[in-house]
PDB file of C-alpha atoms in Angstrom:
ATOM      1  CA  MET A   1      59.266-132.446 -79.294  1.00  0.00           C
ATOM      2  CA  LYS A   2      61.518-130.687 -76.787  1.00  0.00           C
ATOM      3  CA  GLN A   3      60.978-131.903 -73.241  1.00  0.00           C
ATOM      4  CA  ARG A   4      60.374-129.228 -70.624  1.00  0.00           C
ATOM      5  CA  THR A   5      62.138-129.220 -67.270  1.00  0.00           C
ATOM      6  CA  THR A   6      60.174-130.672 -64.363  1.00  0.00           C
ATOM      7  CA  SER A   7      60.285-127.342 -62.546  1.00  0.00           C
ATOM      8  CA  ALA A   8      58.230-125.822 -65.392  1.00  0.00           C
ATOM      9  CA  LEU A   9      55.335-128.217 -64.803  1.00  0.00           C
ATOM     10  CA  THR A  10      52.916-126.722 -62.283  1.00  0.00           C
ATOM     11  CA  VAL A  11      49.213-127.152 -61.594  1.00  0.00           C
ATOM     12  CA  GLY A  12      47.192-125.426 -58.896  1.00  0.00           C
ATOM     13  CA  GLY A  13      50.425-123.980 -57.558  1.00  0.00           C
ATOM     14  CA  MET A  14      51.924-127.491 -57.288  1.00  0.00           C
ATOM     15  CA  ALA A  15      54.933-128.574 -59.333  1.00  0.00           C
ATOM     16  CA  LEU A  16      55.639-132.088 -60.509  1.00  0.00           C
ATOM     17  CA  ASN A  17      58.782-132.068 -58.393  1.00  0.00           C
ATOM     18  CA  GLN A  18      56.910-131.204 -55.179  1.00  0.00           C
ATOM     19  CA  PRO A  19      57.260-134.319 -52.961  1.00  0.00           C
ATOM     20  CA  ILE A  20      54.258-136.599 -52.638  1.00  0.00           C
ATOM     21  CA  VAL A  21      52.367-136.248 -49.330  1.00  0.00           C
ATOM     22  CA  ARG A  22      51.347-139.725 -48.192  1.00  0.00           C
ATOM     23  CA  LYS A  23      47.669-139.425 -47.238  1.00  0.00           C
ATOM     24  CA  LYS A  24      46.501-142.128 -49.671  1.00  0.00           C
ATOM     25  CA  ALA A  25      48.175-145.097 -51.292  1.00  0.00           C
ATOM     26  CA  VAL A  26      51.322-143.563 -52.761  1.00  0.00           C
ATOM     27  CA  SER A  27      50.744-144.952 -56.247  1.00  0.00           C
ATOM     28  CA  GLU A  28      47.291-143.269 -56.296  1.00  0.00           C
ATOM     29  CA  LEU A  29      48.930-139.949 -55.465  1.00  0.00           C
ATOM     30  CA  VAL A  30      51.449-140.364 -58.274  1.00  0.00           C
ATOM     31  CA  VAL A  31      48.587-141.163 -60.657  1.00  0.00           C
ATOM     32  CA  GLN A  32      46.684-138.094 -59.513  1.00  0.00           C
ATOM     33  CA  ARG A  33      49.735-135.834 -59.847  1.00  0.00           C
ATOM     34  CA  VAL A  34      50.246-136.846 -63.468  1.00  0.00           C
ATOM     35  CA  LEU A  35      46.511-136.578 -64.205  1.00  0.00           C
ATOM     36  CA  ASP A  36      46.357-133.071 -62.751  1.00  0.00           C
ATOM     37  CA  LEU A  37      49.217-131.970 -64.989  1.00  0.00           C
ATOM     38  CA  ILE A  38      47.474-133.409 -68.050  1.00  0.00           C
ATOM     39  CA  LYS A  39      44.084-131.915 -67.143  1.00  0.00           C
ATOM     40  CA  ASP A  40      45.719-128.528 -66.655  1.00  0.00           C
ATOM     41  CA  GLY A  41      47.498-128.753 -69.994  1.00  0.00           C
ATOM     42  CA  GLN A  42      50.954-128.782 -68.441  1.00  0.00           C
ATOM     43  CA  LEU A  43      51.609-132.179 -69.994  1.00  0.00           C
ATOM     44  CA  ILE A  44      50.358-132.349 -73.571  1.00  0.00           C
ATOM     45  CA  ALA A  45      49.735-135.087 -76.118  1.00  0.00           C
ATOM     46  CA  GLY A  46      52.956-136.648 -77.352  1.00  0.00           C
ATOM     47  CA  GLU A  47      55.094-135.242 -74.552  1.00  0.00           C
ATOM     48  CA  LYS A  48      57.663-137.512 -72.943  1.00  0.00           C
ATOM     49  CA  LEU A  49      57.739-137.918 -69.164  1.00  0.00           C
ATOM     50  CA  PRO A  50      60.961-138.056 -67.179  1.00  0.00           C
ATOM     51  CA  SER A  51      62.440-141.527 -66.774  1.00  0.00           C
ATOM     52  CA  GLU A  52      61.115-143.911 -64.129  1.00  0.00           C
ATOM     53  CA  ARG A  53      64.251-143.356 -62.062  1.00  0.00           C
ATOM     54  CA  ASP A  54      64.010-139.567 -62.369  1.00  0.00           C
ATOM     55  CA  LEU A  55      60.309-139.571 -61.466  1.00  0.00           C
ATOM     56  CA  ALA A  56      61.021-141.651 -58.369  1.00  0.00           C
ATOM     57  CA  GLY A  57      63.637-139.106 -57.305  1.00  0.00           C
ATOM     58  CA  ILE A  58      61.476-136.094 -58.163  1.00  0.00           C
ATOM     59  CA  LEU A  59      58.470-137.401 -56.236  1.00  0.00           C
ATOM     60  CA  ASP A  60      60.499-139.012 -53.453  1.00  0.00           C
ATOM     61  CA  VAL A  61      58.830-142.399 -53.899  1.00  0.00           C
ATOM     62  CA  SER A  62      60.098-145.850 -54.841  1.00  0.00           C
ATOM     63  CA  ARG A  63      60.583-146.963 -58.427  1.00  0.00           C
ATOM     64  CA  PRO A  64      58.047-149.822 -58.022  1.00  0.00           C
ATOM     65  CA  THR A  65      55.485-147.214 -56.932  1.00  0.00           C
ATOM     66  CA  VAL A  66      56.205-145.129 -60.027  1.00  0.00           C
ATOM     67  CA  ARG A  67      56.084-148.244 -62.202  1.00  0.00           C
ATOM     68  CA  GLU A  68      52.667-149.205 -60.780  1.00  0.00           C
ATOM     69  CA  ALA A  69      51.269-145.717 -61.353  1.00  0.00           C
ATOM     70  CA  LEU A  70      52.595-145.521 -64.917  1.00  0.00           C
ATOM     71  CA  ARG A  71      51.219-148.954 -65.730  1.00  0.00           C
ATOM     72  CA  ALA A  72      47.794-147.932 -64.372  1.00  0.00           C
ATOM     73  CA  LEU A  73      47.775-144.811 -66.528  1.00  0.00           C
ATOM     74  CA  SER A  74      48.908-146.861 -69.503  1.00  0.00           C
ATOM     75  CA  ILE A  75      46.085-149.369 -69.015  1.00  0.00           C
ATOM     76  CA  LEU A  76      43.598-146.502 -69.058  1.00  0.00           C
ATOM     77  CA  GLY A  77      45.172-145.115 -72.227  1.00  0.00           C
ATOM     78  CA  VAL A  78      46.380-141.882 -70.625  1.00  0.00           C
ATOM     79  CA  LEU A  79      50.045-142.752 -71.138  1.00  0.00           C
ATOM     80  CA  GLU A  80      51.851-144.853 -73.724  1.00  0.00           C
ATOM     81  CA  ILE A  81      54.838-146.898 -72.557  1.00  0.00           C
ATOM     82  CA  ARG A  82      57.258-147.485 -75.406  1.00  0.00           C
ATOM     83  CA  HIS A  83      59.691-150.200 -74.410  1.00  0.00           C
ATOM     84  CA  GLY A  84      63.166-148.761 -74.694  1.00  0.00           C
ATOM     85  CA  GLY A  85      61.741-145.395 -75.734  1.00  0.00           C
ATOM     86  CA  GLY A  86      60.176-143.939 -72.611  1.00  0.00           C
ATOM     87  CA  VAL A  87      56.710-142.917 -71.462  1.00  0.00           C
ATOM     88  CA  PHE A  88      54.561-140.458 -73.420  1.00  0.00           C
ATOM     89  CA  VAL A  89      51.238-138.718 -72.942  1.00  0.00           C
ATOM     90  CA  THR A  90      48.792-140.407 -75.289  1.00  0.00           C
ATOM     91  CA  SER A  91      47.711-138.663 -78.462  1.00  0.00           C
ATOM     92  CA  LEU A  92      44.076-139.526 -77.642  1.00  0.00           C
ATOM     93  CA  GLU A  93      41.827-136.949 -76.017  1.00  0.00           C
ATOM     94  CA  ALA A  94      42.993-136.957 -72.405  1.00  0.00           C
ATOM     95  CA  GLY A  95      39.769-135.518 -70.999  1.00  0.00           C
ATOM     96  CA  GLU A  96      37.715-138.437 -72.256  1.00  0.00           C
ATOM     97  CA  LEU A  97      40.156-140.928 -70.813  1.00  0.00           C
ATOM     98  CA  LEU A  98      40.423-139.439 -67.323  1.00  0.00           C
ATOM     99  CA  ASN A  99      36.790-139.870 -66.265  1.00  0.00           C
ATOM    100  CA  PRO A 100      37.249-143.465 -64.954  1.00  0.00           C
ATOM    101  CA  LEU A 101      39.693-142.160 -62.356  1.00  0.00           C
ATOM    102  CA  ASP A 102      36.925-140.175 -60.671  1.00  0.00           C
ATOM    103  CA  PHE A 103      35.246-143.499 -59.901  1.00  0.00           C
ATOM    104  CA  PHE A 104      38.516-145.178 -58.978  1.00  0.00           C
ATOM    105  CA  VAL A 105      39.227-142.864 -56.086  1.00  0.00           C
ATOM    106  CA  SER A 106      35.762-143.558 -54.633  1.00  0.00           C
ATOM    107  CA  LEU A 107      35.974-147.364 -54.544  1.00  0.00           C
ATOM    108  CA  ASN A 108      34.926-149.003 -51.290  1.00  0.00           C
ATOM    109  CA  PRO A 109      34.264-152.637 -50.269  1.00  0.00           C
ATOM    110  CA  GLN A 110      30.634-152.497 -51.402  1.00  0.00           C
ATOM    111  CA  ASN A 111      31.206-151.207 -54.916  1.00  0.00           C
ATOM    112  CA  MET A 112      34.261-153.452 -55.189  1.00  0.00           C
ATOM    113  CA  PHE A 113      31.791-156.368 -55.128  1.00  0.00           C
ATOM    114  CA  GLU A 114      29.693-154.576 -57.735  1.00  0.00           C
ATOM    115  CA  LEU A 115      32.823-154.162 -59.826  1.00  0.00           C
ATOM    116  CA  PHE A 116      33.415-157.913 -59.776  1.00  0.00           C
ATOM    117  CA  ASP A 117      29.751-158.478 -60.608  1.00  0.00           C
ATOM    118  CA  ALA A 118      30.377-156.369 -63.715  1.00  0.00           C
ATOM    119  CA  ARG A 119      33.475-158.373 -64.563  1.00  0.00           C
ATOM    120  CA  ILE A 120      31.507-161.624 -64.154  1.00  0.00           C
ATOM    121  CA  GLU A 121      29.289-160.438 -67.000  1.00  0.00           C
ATOM    122  CA  TYR A 122      31.912-158.699 -69.118  1.00  0.00           C
ATOM    123  CA  GLU A 123      34.984-160.936 -69.204  1.00  0.00           C
ATOM    124  CA  PRO A 124      33.195-164.188 -70.145  1.00  0.00           C
ATOM    125  CA  MET A 125      31.838-162.357 -73.198  1.00  0.00           C
ATOM    126  CA  ILE A 126      35.382-161.323 -74.106  1.00  0.00           C
ATOM    127  CA  ALA A 127      36.685-164.865 -73.586  1.00  0.00           C
ATOM    128  CA  ALA A 128      34.049-166.238 -75.976  1.00  0.00           C
ATOM    129  CA  ILE A 129      35.011-163.699 -78.630  1.00  0.00           C
ATOM    130  CA  VAL A 130      38.718-164.360 -78.171  1.00  0.00           C
ATOM    131  CA  ALA A 131      38.296-168.118 -78.520  1.00  0.00           C
ATOM    132  CA  THR A 132      37.158-167.649 -82.120  1.00  0.00           C
ATOM    133  CA  ARG A 133      39.778-165.143 -83.223  1.00  0.00           C
ATOM    134  CA  ILE A 134      42.901-165.434 -81.045  1.00  0.00           C
ATOM    135  CA  SER A 135      46.193-165.530 -82.935  1.00  0.00           C
ATOM    136  CA  ASN A 136      48.748-168.276 -82.436  1.00  0.00           C
ATOM    137  CA  GLU A 137      51.151-165.629 -81.137  1.00  0.00           C
ATOM    138  CA  ASP A 138      48.747-164.478 -78.412  1.00  0.00           C
ATOM    139  CA  LEU A 139      47.906-168.070 -77.555  1.00  0.00           C
ATOM    140  CA  THR A 140      51.593-168.848 -77.104  1.00  0.00           C
ATOM    141  CA  HIS A 141      52.084-165.770 -74.935  1.00  0.00           C
ATOM    142  CA  LEU A 142      49.151-166.698 -72.701  1.00  0.00           C
ATOM    143  CA  GLN A 143      50.534-170.214 -72.302  1.00  0.00           C
ATOM    144  CA  GLU A 144      53.933-168.810 -71.327  1.00  0.00           C
ATOM    145  CA  LEU A 145      52.290-166.672 -68.651  1.00  0.00           C
ATOM    146  CA  LEU A 146      50.390-169.669 -67.305  1.00  0.00           C
ATOM    147  CA  ASP A 147      53.557-171.773 -67.351  1.00  0.00           C
ATOM    148  CA  ALA A 148      55.305-169.104 -65.242  1.00  0.00           C
ATOM    149  CA  GLN A 149      52.474-169.290 -62.704  1.00  0.00           C
ATOM    150  CA  LEU A 150      52.608-173.083 -62.598  1.00  0.00           C
ATOM    151  CA  ALA A 151      56.398-173.021 -62.169  1.00  0.00           C
ATOM    152  CA  ASP A 152      56.245-170.972 -58.958  1.00  0.00           C
ATOM    153  CA  PRO A 153      52.723-170.709 -57.500  1.00  0.00           C
ATOM    154  CA  ASP A 154      54.140-169.548 -54.153  1.00  0.00           C
ATOM    155  CA  ASP A 155      55.509-166.302 -55.621  1.00  0.00           C
ATOM    156  CA  ALA A 156      52.727-163.746 -55.123  1.00  0.00           C
ATOM    157  CA  ASN A 157      54.535-160.971 -57.012  1.00  0.00           C
ATOM    158  CA  THR A 158      55.145-163.119 -60.062  1.00  0.00           C
ATOM    159  CA  PHE A 159      51.554-164.278 -59.979  1.00  0.00           C
ATOM    160  CA  HIS A 160      50.226-160.722 -59.800  1.00  0.00           C
ATOM    161  CA  ASP A 161      52.321-159.526 -62.746  1.00  0.00           C
ATOM    162  CA  THR A 162      51.505-162.534 -64.917  1.00  0.00           C
ATOM    163  CA  ASP A 163      47.824-162.384 -63.921  1.00  0.00           C
ATOM    164  CA  VAL A 164      47.568-158.741 -65.014  1.00  0.00           C
ATOM    165  CA  GLU A 165      49.323-159.561 -68.285  1.00  0.00           C
ATOM    166  CA  PHE A 166      47.182-162.671 -68.822  1.00  0.00           C
ATOM    167  CA  HIS A 167      43.913-160.750 -68.664  1.00  0.00           C
ATOM    168  CA  LYS A 168      45.343-157.777 -70.592  1.00  0.00           C
ATOM    169  CA  THR A 169      46.443-160.098 -73.404  1.00  0.00           C
ATOM    170  CA  LEU A 170      42.999-161.673 -73.514  1.00  0.00           C
ATOM    171  CA  LEU A 171      41.369-158.265 -73.854  1.00  0.00           C
ATOM    172  CA  ASP A 172      43.728-157.158 -76.609  1.00  0.00           C
ATOM    173  CA  ALA A 173      43.168-160.465 -78.418  1.00  0.00           C
ATOM    174  CA  SER A 174      39.503-159.496 -78.838  1.00  0.00           C
ATOM    175  CA  GLY A 175      40.644-157.265 -81.669  1.00  0.00           C
ATOM    176  CA  ASN A 176      38.244-154.542 -80.541  1.00  0.00           C
ATOM    177  CA  VAL A 177      39.827-151.424 -79.063  1.00  0.00           C
ATOM    178  CA  PHE A 178      36.642-150.365 -77.254  1.00  0.00           C
ATOM    179  CA  LEU A 179      36.022-153.743 -75.635  1.00  0.00           C
ATOM    180  CA  SER A 180      39.668-153.876 -74.645  1.00  0.00           C
ATOM    181  CA  ARG A 181      39.687-150.367 -73.150  1.00  0.00           C
ATOM    182  CA  VAL A 182      36.578-150.929 -71.019  1.00  0.00           C
ATOM    183  CA  GLY A 183      37.887-154.284 -69.807  1.00  0.00           C
ATOM    184  CA  LYS A 184      41.249-152.778 -68.845  1.00  0.00           C
ATOM    185  CA  MET A 185      39.493-150.035 -66.912  1.00  0.00           C
ATOM    186  CA  LEU A 186      37.534-152.638 -64.928  1.00  0.00           C
ATOM    187  CA  GLN A 187      40.701-154.627 -64.263  1.00  0.00           C
ATOM    188  CA  PHE A 188      42.621-151.578 -63.116  1.00  0.00           C
ATOM    189  CA  LEU A 189      39.832-150.516 -60.766  1.00  0.00           C
ATOM    190  CA  GLY A 190      39.854-153.962 -59.148  1.00  0.00           C
ATOM    191  CA  ASP A 191      43.618-154.300 -58.911  1.00  0.00           C
ATOM    192  CA  GLN A 192      43.978-153.312 -55.248  1.00  0.00           C
ATOM    193  CA  GLY A 193      41.405-155.903 -54.207  1.00  0.00           C
ATOM    194  CA  ARG A 194      43.171-158.533 -56.269  1.00  0.00           C
ATOM    195  CA  ARG A 195      46.524-157.658 -54.695  1.00  0.00           C
ATOM    196  CA  VAL A 196      45.149-158.430 -51.253  1.00  0.00           C
ATOM    197  CA  LEU A 197      43.627-161.722 -52.368  1.00  0.00           C
ATOM    198  CA  GLN A 198      46.700-162.860 -54.281  1.00  0.00           C
ATOM    199  CA  LYS A 199      48.726-162.926 -51.078  1.00  0.00           C
ATOM    200  CA  GLU A 200      46.697-165.985 -50.121  1.00  0.00           C
ATOM    201  CA  ASN A 201      48.260-169.182 -51.442  1.00  0.00           C
ATOM    202  CA  GLN A 202      44.940-170.972 -51.804  1.00  0.00           C
ATOM    203  CA  VAL A 203      43.470-168.110 -53.852  1.00  0.00           C
ATOM    204  CA  ARG A 204      46.491-168.071 -56.177  1.00  0.00           C
ATOM    205  CA  ARG A 205      46.308-171.811 -56.750  1.00  0.00           C
ATOM    206  CA  GLN A 206      42.588-171.639 -57.504  1.00  0.00           C
ATOM    207  CA  SER A 207      43.183-168.841 -59.996  1.00  0.00           C
ATOM    208  CA  ILE A 208      45.953-170.827 -61.672  1.00  0.00           C
ATOM    209  CA  ALA A 209      43.599-173.794 -62.003  1.00  0.00           C
ATOM    210  CA  ASP A 210      41.006-171.405 -63.465  1.00  0.00           C
ATOM    211  CA  HIS A 211      43.565-170.124 -65.968  1.00  0.00           C
ATOM    212  CA  GLN A 212      44.288-173.710 -67.004  1.00  0.00           C
ATOM    213  CA  ALA A 213      40.593-174.263 -67.758  1.00  0.00           C
ATOM    214  CA  ILE A 214      40.459-171.024 -69.754  1.00  0.00           C
ATOM    215  CA  MET A 215      43.562-171.993 -71.720  1.00  0.00           C
ATOM    216  CA  ALA A 216      42.185-175.447 -72.509  1.00  0.00           C
ATOM    217  CA  ALA A 217      39.093-173.803 -74.004  1.00  0.00           C
ATOM    218  CA  LEU A 218      41.170-171.316 -75.996  1.00  0.00           C
ATOM    219  CA  HIS A 219      43.436-174.042 -77.374  1.00  0.00           C
ATOM    220  CA  ALA A 220      40.299-175.889 -78.469  1.00  0.00           C
ATOM    221  CA  ARG A 221      38.854-172.661 -79.963  1.00  0.00           C
ATOM    222  CA  ASP A 222      35.706-173.449 -77.972  1.00  0.00           C
ATOM    223  CA  ALA A 223      33.818-170.197 -77.347  1.00  0.00           C
ATOM    224  CA  GLN A 224      31.195-171.745 -75.061  1.00  0.00           C
ATOM    225  CA  ALA A 225      33.807-173.459 -72.896  1.00  0.00           C
ATOM    226  CA  ALA A 226      35.921-170.279 -72.741  1.00  0.00           C
ATOM    227  CA  GLU A 227      32.917-168.256 -71.611  1.00  0.00           C
ATOM    228  CA  LYS A 228      32.019-170.826 -68.947  1.00  0.00           C
ATOM    229  CA  ALA A 229      35.601-171.095 -67.649  1.00  0.00           C
ATOM    230  CA  MET A 230      36.035-167.320 -67.418  1.00  0.00           C
ATOM    231  CA  ARG A 231      32.697-166.879 -65.667  1.00  0.00           C
ATOM    232  CA  GLN A 232      33.675-169.456 -63.048  1.00  0.00           C
ATOM    233  CA  HIS A 233      37.038-167.737 -62.605  1.00  0.00           C
ATOM    234  CA  MET A 234      35.399-164.362 -61.954  1.00  0.00           C
ATOM    235  CA  ILE A 235      32.901-165.959 -59.553  1.00  0.00           C
ATOM    236  CA  ASN A 236      35.747-167.639 -57.658  1.00  0.00           C
ATOM    237  CA  VAL A 237      37.603-164.336 -57.309  1.00  0.00           C
ATOM    238  CA  ARG A 238      34.486-162.507 -56.124  1.00  0.00           C
ATOM    239  CA  ASN A 239      33.719-165.245 -53.585  1.00  0.00           C
ATOM    240  CA  ALA A 240      37.288-165.141 -52.294  1.00  0.00           C
ATOM    241  CA  LEU A 241      36.952-161.372 -51.855  1.00  0.00           C
ATOM    242  CA  LYS A 242      33.740-161.805 -49.886  1.00  0.00           C
ATOM    243  CA  GLU A 243      35.342-164.429 -47.665  1.00  0.00           C
ATOM    244  CA  ALA A 244      38.402-162.256 -47.077  1.00  0.00           C
ATOM    245  CA  THR A 245      36.330-159.238 -46.072  1.00  0.00           C
ATOM    246  CA  GLY A 246      33.651-161.135 -44.182  1.00  0.00           C
ATOM    247  CA  ALA A 247      30.951-159.399 -46.238  1.00  0.00           C
TER     248      ALA A 247
END
């Protein structure tokens, strides 16, 4: 498919290459700009986006900001990131996939707690399922992520990236695309809260210890232990959030 020039992409009188106005978190604005273009039909299924570097220049934002926005849209299934091949609009029905973003932009401290309450119920169920069906390949990958966290627990950025990948891998290992998609949506919605918490060394170290307990259960293929370990992990994260906000 021939890629259109960025100047040809306009929605509501706004072009993709119109600089981002920083009234919200910049990554949220990048997400919204891409979503608006998809909703308006300016970006269509299968179409390739400009490169990460080009998007950063077009929008006048940093490459890490673009990377964060693209990853968020990928987690929600709106975009597909093909390593070495670029970023494409998903072939799935975009309209059905964009609804979670309406809730995302309305998150506040109160419903952030409710979000973690949902994860406390949801992710232990996933962990129990995964314990009985995880592949050796996924198990090895999870262990590598945990090993990276153990090797440098003081690096908040490394922890964040490996933490996101750890939970994403667990969801995919469920073997159920619907369970995985819902779980990724919940994780994405809670990412900003997690970023704040993960700056705290004590919170990171507790999460790493939690991941060790989860991995021990997965290695043992023990569904009950995996469910219990994941539930405690989610409770620990929610409690840390409450302590950090004083709620």
